[in-house]
Coordinates of C-alpha atoms in Angstrom, one line a residue:
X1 CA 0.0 0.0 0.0
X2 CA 2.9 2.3 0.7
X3 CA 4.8 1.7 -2.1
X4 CA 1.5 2.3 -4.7
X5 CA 0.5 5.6 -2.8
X6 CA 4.3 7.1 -3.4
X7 CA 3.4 6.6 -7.1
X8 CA 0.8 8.6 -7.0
X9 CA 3.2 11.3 -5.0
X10 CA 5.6 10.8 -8.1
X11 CA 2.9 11.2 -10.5
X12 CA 2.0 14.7 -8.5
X13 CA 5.4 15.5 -8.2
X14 CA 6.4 15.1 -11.7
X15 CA 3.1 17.2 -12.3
X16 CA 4.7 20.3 -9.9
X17 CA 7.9 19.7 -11.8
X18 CA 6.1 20.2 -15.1
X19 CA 4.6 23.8 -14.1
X20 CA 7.8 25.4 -13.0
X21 CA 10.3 24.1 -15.5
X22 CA 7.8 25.6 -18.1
X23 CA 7.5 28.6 -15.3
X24 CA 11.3 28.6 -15.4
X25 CA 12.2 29.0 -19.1
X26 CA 8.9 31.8 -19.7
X27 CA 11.0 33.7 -17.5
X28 CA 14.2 32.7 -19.6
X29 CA 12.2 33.3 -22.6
X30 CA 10.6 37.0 -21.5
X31 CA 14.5 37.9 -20.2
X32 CA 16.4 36.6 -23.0
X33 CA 13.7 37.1 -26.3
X34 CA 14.5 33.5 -27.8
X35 CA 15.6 30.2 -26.8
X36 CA 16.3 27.2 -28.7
X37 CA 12.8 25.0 -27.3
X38 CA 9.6 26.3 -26.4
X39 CA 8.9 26.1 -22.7
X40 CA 6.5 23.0 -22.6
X41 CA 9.6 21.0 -23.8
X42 CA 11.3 21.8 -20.5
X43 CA 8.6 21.2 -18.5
X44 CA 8.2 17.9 -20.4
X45 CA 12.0 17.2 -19.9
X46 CA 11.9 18.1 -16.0
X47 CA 9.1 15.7 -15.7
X48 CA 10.6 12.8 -17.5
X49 CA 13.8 13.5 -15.4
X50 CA 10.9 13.1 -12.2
X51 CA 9.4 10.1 -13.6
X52 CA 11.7 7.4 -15.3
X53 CA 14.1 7.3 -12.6
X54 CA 11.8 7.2 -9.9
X55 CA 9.3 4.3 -11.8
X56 CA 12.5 2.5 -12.5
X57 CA 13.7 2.7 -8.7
X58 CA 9.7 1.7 -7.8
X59 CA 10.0 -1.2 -10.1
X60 CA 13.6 -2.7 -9.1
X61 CA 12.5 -2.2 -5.1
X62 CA 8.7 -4.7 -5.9
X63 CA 11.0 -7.2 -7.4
X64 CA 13.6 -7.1 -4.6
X65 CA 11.4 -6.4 -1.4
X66 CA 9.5 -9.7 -0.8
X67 CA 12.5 -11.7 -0.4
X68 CA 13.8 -8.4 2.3
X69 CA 10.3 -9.7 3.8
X70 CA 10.7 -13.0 3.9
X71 CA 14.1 -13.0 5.3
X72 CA 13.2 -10.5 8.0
X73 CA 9.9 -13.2 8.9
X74 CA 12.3 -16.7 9.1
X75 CA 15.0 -13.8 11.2
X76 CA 11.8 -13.5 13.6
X77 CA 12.1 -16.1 16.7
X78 CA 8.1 -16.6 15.5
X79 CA 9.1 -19.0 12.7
X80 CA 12.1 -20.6 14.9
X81 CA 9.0 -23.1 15.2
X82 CA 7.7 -23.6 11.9
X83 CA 8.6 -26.9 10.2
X84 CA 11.7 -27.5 7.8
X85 CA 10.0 -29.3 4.8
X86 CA 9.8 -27.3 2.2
X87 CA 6.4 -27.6 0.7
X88 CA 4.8 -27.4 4.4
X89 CA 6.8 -24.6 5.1
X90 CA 5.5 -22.8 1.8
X91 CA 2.1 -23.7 2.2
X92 CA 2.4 -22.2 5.5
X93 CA 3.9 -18.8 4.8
X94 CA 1.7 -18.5 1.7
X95 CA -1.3 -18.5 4.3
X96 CA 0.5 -15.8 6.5
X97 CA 0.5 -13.9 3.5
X98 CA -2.9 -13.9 2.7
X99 CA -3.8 -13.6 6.7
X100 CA -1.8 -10.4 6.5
X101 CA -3.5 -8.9 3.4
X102 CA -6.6 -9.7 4.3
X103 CA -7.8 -10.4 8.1
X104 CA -11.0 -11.9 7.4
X105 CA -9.4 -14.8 5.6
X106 CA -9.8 -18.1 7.4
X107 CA -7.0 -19.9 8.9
X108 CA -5.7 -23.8 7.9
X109 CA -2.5 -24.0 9.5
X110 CA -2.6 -22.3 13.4
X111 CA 0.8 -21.9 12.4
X112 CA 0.4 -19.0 9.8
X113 CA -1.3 -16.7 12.5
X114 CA 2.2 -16.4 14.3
X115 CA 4.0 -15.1 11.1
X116 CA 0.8 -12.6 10.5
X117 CA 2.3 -9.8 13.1
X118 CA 6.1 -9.9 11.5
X119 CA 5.0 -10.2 7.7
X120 CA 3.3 -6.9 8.5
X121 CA 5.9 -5.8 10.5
X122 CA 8.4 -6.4 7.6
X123 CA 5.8 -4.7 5.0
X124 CA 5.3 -1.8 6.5
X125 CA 9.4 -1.2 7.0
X126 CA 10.3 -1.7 3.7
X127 CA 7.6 -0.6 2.1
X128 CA 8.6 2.6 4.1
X129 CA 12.2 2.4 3.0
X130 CA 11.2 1.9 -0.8
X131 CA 9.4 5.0 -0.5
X132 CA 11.7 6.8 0.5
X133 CA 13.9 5.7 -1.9
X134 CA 11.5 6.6 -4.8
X135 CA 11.2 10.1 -3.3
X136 CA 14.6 10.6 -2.8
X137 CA 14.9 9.1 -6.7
X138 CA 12.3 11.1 -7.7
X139 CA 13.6 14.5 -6.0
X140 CA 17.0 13.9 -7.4
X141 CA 15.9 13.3 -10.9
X142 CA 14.3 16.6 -10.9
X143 CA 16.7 18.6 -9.2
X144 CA 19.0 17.6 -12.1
X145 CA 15.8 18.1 -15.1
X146 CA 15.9 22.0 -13.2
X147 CA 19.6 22.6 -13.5
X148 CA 19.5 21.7 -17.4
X149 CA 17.1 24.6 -18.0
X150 CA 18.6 27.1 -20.1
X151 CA 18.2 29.0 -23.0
X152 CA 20.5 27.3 -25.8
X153 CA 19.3 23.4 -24.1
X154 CA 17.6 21.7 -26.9
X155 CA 15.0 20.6 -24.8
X156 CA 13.0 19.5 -27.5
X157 CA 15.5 17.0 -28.7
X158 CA 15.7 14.7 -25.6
X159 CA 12.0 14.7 -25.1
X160 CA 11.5 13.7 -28.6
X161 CA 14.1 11.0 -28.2
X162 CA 12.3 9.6 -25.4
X163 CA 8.9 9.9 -26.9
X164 CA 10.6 7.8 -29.9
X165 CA 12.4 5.3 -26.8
X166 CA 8.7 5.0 -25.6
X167 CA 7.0 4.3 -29.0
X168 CA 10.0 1.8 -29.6
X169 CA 9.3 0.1 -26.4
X170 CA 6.0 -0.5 -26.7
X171 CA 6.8 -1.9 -30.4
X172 CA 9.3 -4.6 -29.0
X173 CA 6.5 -5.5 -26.2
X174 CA 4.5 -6.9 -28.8
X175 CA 7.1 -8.8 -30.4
X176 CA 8.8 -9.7 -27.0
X177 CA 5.3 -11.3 -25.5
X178 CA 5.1 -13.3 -28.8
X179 CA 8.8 -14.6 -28.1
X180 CA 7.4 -15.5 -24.7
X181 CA 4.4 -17.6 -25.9
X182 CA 6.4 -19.1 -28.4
X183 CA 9.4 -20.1 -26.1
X184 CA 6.9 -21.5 -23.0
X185 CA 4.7 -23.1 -25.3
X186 CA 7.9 -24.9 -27.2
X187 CA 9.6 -25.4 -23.5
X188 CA 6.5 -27.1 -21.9
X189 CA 6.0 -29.4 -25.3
X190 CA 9.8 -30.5 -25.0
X191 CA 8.9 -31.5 -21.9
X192 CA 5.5 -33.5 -23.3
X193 CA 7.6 -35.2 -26.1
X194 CA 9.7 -36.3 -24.2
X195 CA 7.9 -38.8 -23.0
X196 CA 5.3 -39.4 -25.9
X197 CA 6.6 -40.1 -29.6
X198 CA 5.6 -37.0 -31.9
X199 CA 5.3 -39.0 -35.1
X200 CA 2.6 -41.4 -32.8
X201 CA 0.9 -38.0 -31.0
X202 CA 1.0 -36.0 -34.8
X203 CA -0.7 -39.4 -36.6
X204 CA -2.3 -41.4 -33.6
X205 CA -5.9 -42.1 -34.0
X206 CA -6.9 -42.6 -30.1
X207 CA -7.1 -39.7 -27.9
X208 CA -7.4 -40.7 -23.7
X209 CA -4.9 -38.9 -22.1
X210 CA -6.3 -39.9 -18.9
X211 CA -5.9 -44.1 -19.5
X212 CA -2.1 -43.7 -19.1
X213 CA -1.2 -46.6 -16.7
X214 CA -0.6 -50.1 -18.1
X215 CA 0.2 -49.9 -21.9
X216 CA 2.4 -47.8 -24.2
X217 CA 1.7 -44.3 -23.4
X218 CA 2.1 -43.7 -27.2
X219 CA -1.3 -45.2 -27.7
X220 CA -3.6 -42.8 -25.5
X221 CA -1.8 -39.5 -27.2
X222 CA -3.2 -39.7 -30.9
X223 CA -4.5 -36.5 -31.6
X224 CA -5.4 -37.1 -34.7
X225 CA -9.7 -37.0 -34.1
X226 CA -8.5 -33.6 -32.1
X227 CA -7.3 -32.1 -35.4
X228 CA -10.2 -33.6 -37.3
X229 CA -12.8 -32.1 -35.2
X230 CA -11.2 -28.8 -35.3
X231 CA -10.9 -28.8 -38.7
X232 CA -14.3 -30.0 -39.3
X233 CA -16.5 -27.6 -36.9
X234 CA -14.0 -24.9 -38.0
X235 CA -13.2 -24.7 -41.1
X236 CA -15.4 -26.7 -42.8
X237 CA -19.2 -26.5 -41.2
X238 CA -18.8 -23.1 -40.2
X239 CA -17.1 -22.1 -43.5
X240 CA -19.9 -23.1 -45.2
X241 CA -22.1 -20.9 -43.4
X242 CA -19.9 -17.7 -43.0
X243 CA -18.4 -17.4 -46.6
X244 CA -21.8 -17.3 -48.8
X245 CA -23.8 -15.5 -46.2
X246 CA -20.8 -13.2 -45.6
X247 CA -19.4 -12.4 -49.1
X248 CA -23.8 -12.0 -50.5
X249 CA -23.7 -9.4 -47.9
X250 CA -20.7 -7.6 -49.0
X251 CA -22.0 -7.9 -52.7
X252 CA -25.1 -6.4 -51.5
X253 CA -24.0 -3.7 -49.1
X254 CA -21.4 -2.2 -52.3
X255 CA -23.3 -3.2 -54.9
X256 CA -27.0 -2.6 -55.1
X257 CA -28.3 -0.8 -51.3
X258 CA -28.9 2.6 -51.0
X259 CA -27.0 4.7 -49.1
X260 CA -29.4 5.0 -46.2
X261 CA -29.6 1.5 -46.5
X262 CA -25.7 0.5 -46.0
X263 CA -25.4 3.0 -43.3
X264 CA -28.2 1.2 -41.0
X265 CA -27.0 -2.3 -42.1
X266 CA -23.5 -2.6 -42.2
X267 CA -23.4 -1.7 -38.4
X268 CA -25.8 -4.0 -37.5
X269 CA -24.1 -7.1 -39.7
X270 CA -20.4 -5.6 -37.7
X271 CA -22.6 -6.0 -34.1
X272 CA -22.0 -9.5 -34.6
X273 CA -18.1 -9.5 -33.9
X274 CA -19.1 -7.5 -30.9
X275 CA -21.0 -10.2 -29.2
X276 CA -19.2 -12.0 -26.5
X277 CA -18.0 -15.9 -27.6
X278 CA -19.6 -16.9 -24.4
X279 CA -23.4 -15.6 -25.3
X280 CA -22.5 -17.2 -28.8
X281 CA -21.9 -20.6 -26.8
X282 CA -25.2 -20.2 -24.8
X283 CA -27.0 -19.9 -28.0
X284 CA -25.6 -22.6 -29.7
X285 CA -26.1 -24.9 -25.9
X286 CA -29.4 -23.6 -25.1
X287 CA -31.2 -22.8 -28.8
X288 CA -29.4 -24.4 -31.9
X289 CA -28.5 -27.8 -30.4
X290 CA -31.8 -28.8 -29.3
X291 CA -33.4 -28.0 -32.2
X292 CA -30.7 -30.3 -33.8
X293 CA -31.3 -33.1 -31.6
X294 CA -34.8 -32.9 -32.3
X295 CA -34.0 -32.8 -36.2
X296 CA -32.0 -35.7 -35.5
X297 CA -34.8 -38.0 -33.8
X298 CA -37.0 -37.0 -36.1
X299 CA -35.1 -38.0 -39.2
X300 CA -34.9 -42.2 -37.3
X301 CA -31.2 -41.3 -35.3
X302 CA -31.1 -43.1 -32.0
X303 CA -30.3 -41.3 -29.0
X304 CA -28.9 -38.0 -30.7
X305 CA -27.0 -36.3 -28.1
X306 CA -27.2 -32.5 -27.6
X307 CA -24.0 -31.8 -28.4
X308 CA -22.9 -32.2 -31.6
X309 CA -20.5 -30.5 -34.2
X310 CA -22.9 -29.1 -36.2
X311 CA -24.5 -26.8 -33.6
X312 CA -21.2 -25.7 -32.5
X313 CA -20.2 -25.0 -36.5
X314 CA -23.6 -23.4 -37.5
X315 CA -23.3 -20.6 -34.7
X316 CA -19.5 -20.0 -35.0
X317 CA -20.3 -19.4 -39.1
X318 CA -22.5 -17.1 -37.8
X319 CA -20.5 -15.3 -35.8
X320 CA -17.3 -15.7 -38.4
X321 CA -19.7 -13.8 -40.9
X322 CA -18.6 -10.3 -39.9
X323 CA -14.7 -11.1 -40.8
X324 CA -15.8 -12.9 -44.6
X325 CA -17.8 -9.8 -44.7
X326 CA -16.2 -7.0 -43.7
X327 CA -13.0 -8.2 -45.7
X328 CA -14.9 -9.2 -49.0
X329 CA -16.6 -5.2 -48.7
X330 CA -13.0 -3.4 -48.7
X331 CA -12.0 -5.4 -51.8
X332 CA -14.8 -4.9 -53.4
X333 CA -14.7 -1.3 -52.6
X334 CA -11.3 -1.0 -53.6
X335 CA -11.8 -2.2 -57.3
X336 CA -11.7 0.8 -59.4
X337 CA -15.1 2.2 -60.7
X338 CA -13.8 2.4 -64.5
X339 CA -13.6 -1.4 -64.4
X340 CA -17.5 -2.0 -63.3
X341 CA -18.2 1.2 -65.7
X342 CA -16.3 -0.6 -68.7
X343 CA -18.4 -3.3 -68.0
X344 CA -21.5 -2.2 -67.8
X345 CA -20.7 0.0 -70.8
X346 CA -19.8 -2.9 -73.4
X347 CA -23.5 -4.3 -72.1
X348 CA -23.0 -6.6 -69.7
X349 CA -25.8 -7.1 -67.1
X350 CA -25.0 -5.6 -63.2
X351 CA -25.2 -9.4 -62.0
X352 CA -22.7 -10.5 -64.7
X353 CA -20.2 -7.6 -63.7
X354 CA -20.5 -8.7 -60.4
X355 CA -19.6 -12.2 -61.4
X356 CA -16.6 -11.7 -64.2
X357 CA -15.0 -8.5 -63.4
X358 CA -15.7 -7.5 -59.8
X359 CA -15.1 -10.6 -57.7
X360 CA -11.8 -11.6 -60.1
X361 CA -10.4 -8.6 -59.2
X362 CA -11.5 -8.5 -55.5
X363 CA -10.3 -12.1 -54.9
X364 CA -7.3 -11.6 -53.1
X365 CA -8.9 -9.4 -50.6
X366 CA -11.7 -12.2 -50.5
X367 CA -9.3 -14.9 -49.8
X368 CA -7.4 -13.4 -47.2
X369 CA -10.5 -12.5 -45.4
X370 CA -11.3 -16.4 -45.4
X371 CA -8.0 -17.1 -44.6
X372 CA -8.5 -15.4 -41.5
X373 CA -11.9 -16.2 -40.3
X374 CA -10.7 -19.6 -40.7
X375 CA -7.6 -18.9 -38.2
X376 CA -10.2 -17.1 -35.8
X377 CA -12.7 -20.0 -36.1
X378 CA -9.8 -23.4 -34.9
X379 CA -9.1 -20.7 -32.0
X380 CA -12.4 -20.4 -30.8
X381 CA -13.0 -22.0 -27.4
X382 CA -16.4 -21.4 -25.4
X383 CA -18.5 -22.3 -28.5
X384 CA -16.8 -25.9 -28.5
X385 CA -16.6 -26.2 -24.9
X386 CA -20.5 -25.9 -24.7
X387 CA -22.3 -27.1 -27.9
X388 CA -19.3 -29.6 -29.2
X389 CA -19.0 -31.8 -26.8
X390 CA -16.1 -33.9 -25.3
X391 CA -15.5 -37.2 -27.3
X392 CA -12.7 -37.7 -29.8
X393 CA -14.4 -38.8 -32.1
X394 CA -13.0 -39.5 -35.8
X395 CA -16.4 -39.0 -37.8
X396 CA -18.2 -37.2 -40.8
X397 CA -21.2 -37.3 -39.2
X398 CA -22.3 -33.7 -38.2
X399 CA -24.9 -35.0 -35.9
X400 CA -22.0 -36.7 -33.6
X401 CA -20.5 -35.3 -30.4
X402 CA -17.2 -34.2 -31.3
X403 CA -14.1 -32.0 -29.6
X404 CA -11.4 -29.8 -30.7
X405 CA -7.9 -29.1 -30.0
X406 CA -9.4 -26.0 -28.1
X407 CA -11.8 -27.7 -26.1
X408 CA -8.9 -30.1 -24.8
X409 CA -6.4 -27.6 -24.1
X410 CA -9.2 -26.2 -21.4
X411 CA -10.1 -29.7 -20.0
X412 CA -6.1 -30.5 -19.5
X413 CA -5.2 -27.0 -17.9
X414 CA -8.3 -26.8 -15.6
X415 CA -8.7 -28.2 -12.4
X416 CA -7.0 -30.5 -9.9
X417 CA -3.8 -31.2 -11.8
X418 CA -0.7 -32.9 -11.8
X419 CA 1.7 -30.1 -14.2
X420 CA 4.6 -32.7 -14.8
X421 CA 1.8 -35.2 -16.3
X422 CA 2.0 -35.9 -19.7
X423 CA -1.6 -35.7 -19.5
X424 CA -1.3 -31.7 -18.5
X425 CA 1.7 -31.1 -20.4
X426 CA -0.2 -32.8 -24.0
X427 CA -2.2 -29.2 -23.9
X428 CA 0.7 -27.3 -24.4
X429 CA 2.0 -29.8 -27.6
X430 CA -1.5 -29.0 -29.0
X431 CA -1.0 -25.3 -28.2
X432 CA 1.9 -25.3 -30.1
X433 CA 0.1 -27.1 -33.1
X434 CA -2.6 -24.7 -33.1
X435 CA -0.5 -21.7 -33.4
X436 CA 1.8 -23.5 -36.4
X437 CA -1.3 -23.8 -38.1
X438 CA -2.9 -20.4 -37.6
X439 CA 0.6 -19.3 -38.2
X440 CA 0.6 -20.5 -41.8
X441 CA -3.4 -19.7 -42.4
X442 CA -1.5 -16.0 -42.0
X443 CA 1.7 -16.2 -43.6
X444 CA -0.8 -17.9 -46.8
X445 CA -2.7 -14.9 -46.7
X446 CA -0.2 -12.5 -46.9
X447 CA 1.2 -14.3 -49.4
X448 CA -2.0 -15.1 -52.0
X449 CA -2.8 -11.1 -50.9
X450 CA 1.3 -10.3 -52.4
X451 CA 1.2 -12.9 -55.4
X452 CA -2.1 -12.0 -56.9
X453 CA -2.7 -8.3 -55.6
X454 CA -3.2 -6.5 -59.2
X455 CA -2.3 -3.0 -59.5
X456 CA -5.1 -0.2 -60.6
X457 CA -4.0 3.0 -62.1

C-alpha cells in the first residue's frame, strides 16, 4: 500500500515539476527574447527527469522487497517453530501472507497466525524504506531536469528522443510477448515429447490422455480425431455458413443498397463481432443444439446427443460472418469504378459484372479475409466447450458429439492437476500445433494477398 500511494506522490510531483520548469524557461524566454525549445519542452524534460528514474527505482524495489520480507519473517524467533520441509513450510507462509493482506481470511494451519504480526511488521518497514527511496529518486531526478534549464538546451531533442524510446518500447512489447508464448509453449512441449513419440501424438488415432497406466503411453496420445474435429466444426461447417452469407452481404451492401440502407445495415451485420463468444456458446447450448437433436430424432437417429459439431459449427459461421464480410466489402470497394463502368458499358448485365470483373479482381482481398476467419474459427473456445461436446471422435457425421484441440487444451489446464503429467503437459503440444497452423493460415494470406494483388491506375 505504501509503495503504490508514493506513485501517486511521483505522479503529482512530476506534475509540480512540469509547471515550474515551463515557469522557469517563460521567465528565460521574457528575459532573454529566444531560446532554442519552447517552454513546454522543459517542463516535459523536468518531468521525465521526475518520472523514469523514480518508476525505475519503484520497479527494481517490488521485485527485490518480498524476499527483504521474507528473510526479515524466518530472522523472527516466531518462525524458529515452523517446520523444515519445504512444501509445508511454503504452504504455510503463503497462508500468512494472505492472513496479513486480508484479516478476514480463514486460517488452515494455526501456524500461519504467528507469522501474521512480523510479515506486516516487515511490510510496513520496507515498504517505508522503498518510499523513500522513490522520493529521494524522484527529487534527485528533478533537481538535475531544473539545472538543465537554459536558454540554448535543446529541450525538444531529448524529449522527442524519449517519446521515440517509448514508442520503440512499446513496439518490441508486442514482439517480445510473442517470443514468450512461443518459447513457454515450445519449452513445456519439450517437456511432453519427451515422453510421448511426436510422429505417434501428430498421426495417432486414439485420444485418452487420462488411461495412461498399463500400456504404451504412445497409444492414449493420438490426436489425430483432435485435429479432425477442429478442422471440421472450424473450417469446414462453419465455413460453409460464413463465406456465402458473408461475401452475398458484401455484394449487396457495395453493390446494389442505398446509401441510407448500408449506413443502417452494415453496423448492424459488424454488431455480430461485438458479441461475447460466451453468449455465442449459450446460444448454440441452449437454442441451436436442441433444435438439432430434435431434427435428429426426427429423421430415425437413435439417441442423438445435444452436443454435436454441427451446432457448435452453424453458430461460430455465424458469428465468423462479420470477418468474410467486412473483408470481401473493402475489396470490393477498392476495385476501381472504371472497371464495373467498362463493363456495364460494353453491355453486360450488373449481376454479370459482379460475377466476371468484380469478384476476379476482389479475390485476393476475399481470400485473405477467409484465410483469417478460418484462423479465428480453430481458435475459438467457449463455443466448443458448450455445444461440441467432449468425445474424440473421428467422424463425418455432423450430428455426432465431437471436440477440438481447443476444447482439450481447457479440459487438460483446468482443475486439480498434476503439471509434470504428460496428460497436462499434451495441452501445451497442442498449443503449439494450433498456433503452427494459424501461423501458416497467415503467412498464406499474406502471401495469396502479395502474389495475386493487381495494380489499378
Amino acid at each position: 500500500m505504501i509503495l503504490t500511494g508514493v506513485l501517486l506522490a511521483v505522479f503529482g510531483l512530476g506534475l509540480v515539476g512540469w509547471f515550474a520548469a515551463r515557469g522557469r524557461a517563460r521567465l528565460l524566454y521574457t528575459g532573454r527574447g529566444s531560446m532554442h525549445s519552447m517552454p513546454a519542452y522543459h517542463g516535459w524534460h523536468m518531468a521525465l527527469w521526475i518520472l523514469v528514474p523514480a518508476l525505475l527505482a519503484w520497479g527494481v524495489w517490488s521485485a527485490i522487497m518480498p524476499g527483504l520480507v521474507e528473510g526479515a519473517v524466518f530472522a523472527d524467533p516466531a518462525a524458529a517453530s515452523l517446520p523444515t520441509d519445504p512444501m509445508t513450510l511454503g504452504a504455510i507462509v503463503s497462508e500468512a501472507h494472505n492472513l496479513a493482506s486480508d484479516p478476514s481470511a480463514t486460517a488452515f494451519n494455526p501456524e500461519a497466525r504467528v507469522l501474521v504480526e512480523p510479515i506486516r511488521a516487515a511490510q510496513a518497514r520496507f515498504g517505508l524504506i522503498g518510499a523513500l527511496l522513490v522520493m529521494v529518486v524522484a527529487i534527485a531526478g528533478g533537481g538535475y531536469g531544473f539545472t538543465r534549464i537554459r536558454a540554448d538546451f535543446r529541450a525538444r531533442t531529448q524529449v522527442e528522443r524519449a517519446v521515440m524510446a517509448l514508442l520503440l518500447a512499446a513496439s518490441l512489447m508486442a514482439v517480445l510477448t510473442t517470443f514468450g508464448i512461443v518459447g513457454s509453449l515450445v519449452f513445456e512441449a519439450g517437456l511432453f515429447f519427451k515422453d510421448v513419440s511426436p510422429i505417434a501424438f501428430l498421426t495417432g488415432t486414439h485420444w485418452s490422455p487420462a488411461s495412461t497406466m498399463g500400456a504404451n503411453i504412445n497409444d492414449n496420445f493420438g490426436a489425430v480425431p483432435l485435429f479432425w474435429g477442429t478442422i471440421y466444426i472450424g473450417a469446414i461447417i462453419a465455413m460453409i455458413v460464413a463465406i456465402p452469407l458473408g461475401l452475398m452481404s458484401a455484394v449487396y451492401l457495395t453493390q446494389y443498397a442505398s446509401g441510407a440502407m448500408r449506413k443502417w445495415l452494415k453496423p448492424m451485420l459488424e454488431i455480430l463481432a461485438g458479441i461475447p463468444t460466451v453468449v455465442y456458446g449459450y446460444f448454440a447450448a441452449l437454442t441451436v443444439a436442441p433444435m438439432i437433436r430434435d431434427f435428429a430424432a426426427s429423421m430415425g437417429m437413435q439417441n442423438p446427443s445435444t452436443e454435436s459439431a454441427l451446432a457448435a459449427g452453424l453458430v461460430m459461421g455465424v458469428m465468423i460472418i462479420p470477418f468474410v464480410s467486412s473483408m470481401a466489402d473493402d475489396a470490393l470497394a477498392a476495385v476501381p469504378r472504371a472497371m464495373s463502368d467498362g463493363s456495364l458499358a460494353l453491355g453486360s448485365t450488373k449481376s454479370e459484372t459482379i460475377k466476371k470483373v468484380l469478384l476476379p479482381a476482389a479475390l485476393p482481398g476475399i481470400v485473405a479475409g477467409v484465410m483469417l476467419a478460418i484462423s479465428r474459427a480453430i481458435g475459438e473456445t467457449m463455443i466448443v466447450v458448450m455445444a461440441a461436446g467432449a468425445a474424440a471422435n473421428l467422424s463425418a457425421n455432423p450430428l455426432a458429439s465431437m471436440t477440438t484441440v481447443t476444447y482439450q487444451i481447457v479440459q487438460m489446464l483446468t482443475g486439480d492437476q498434476e503439471f509434470n503429467s504428460p496428460k497436462t503437459l499434451s495441452a501445451f503440444a497442442l498449443g503449439l500445433v494450433l498456433f503452427v497452423v494459424t501461423l501458416i493460415l497467415n503467412i498464406v494470406a499474406l502471401r495469396v494477398v502479395k502474389r495475386f494483388r493487381e495494380a489499378y491506375e
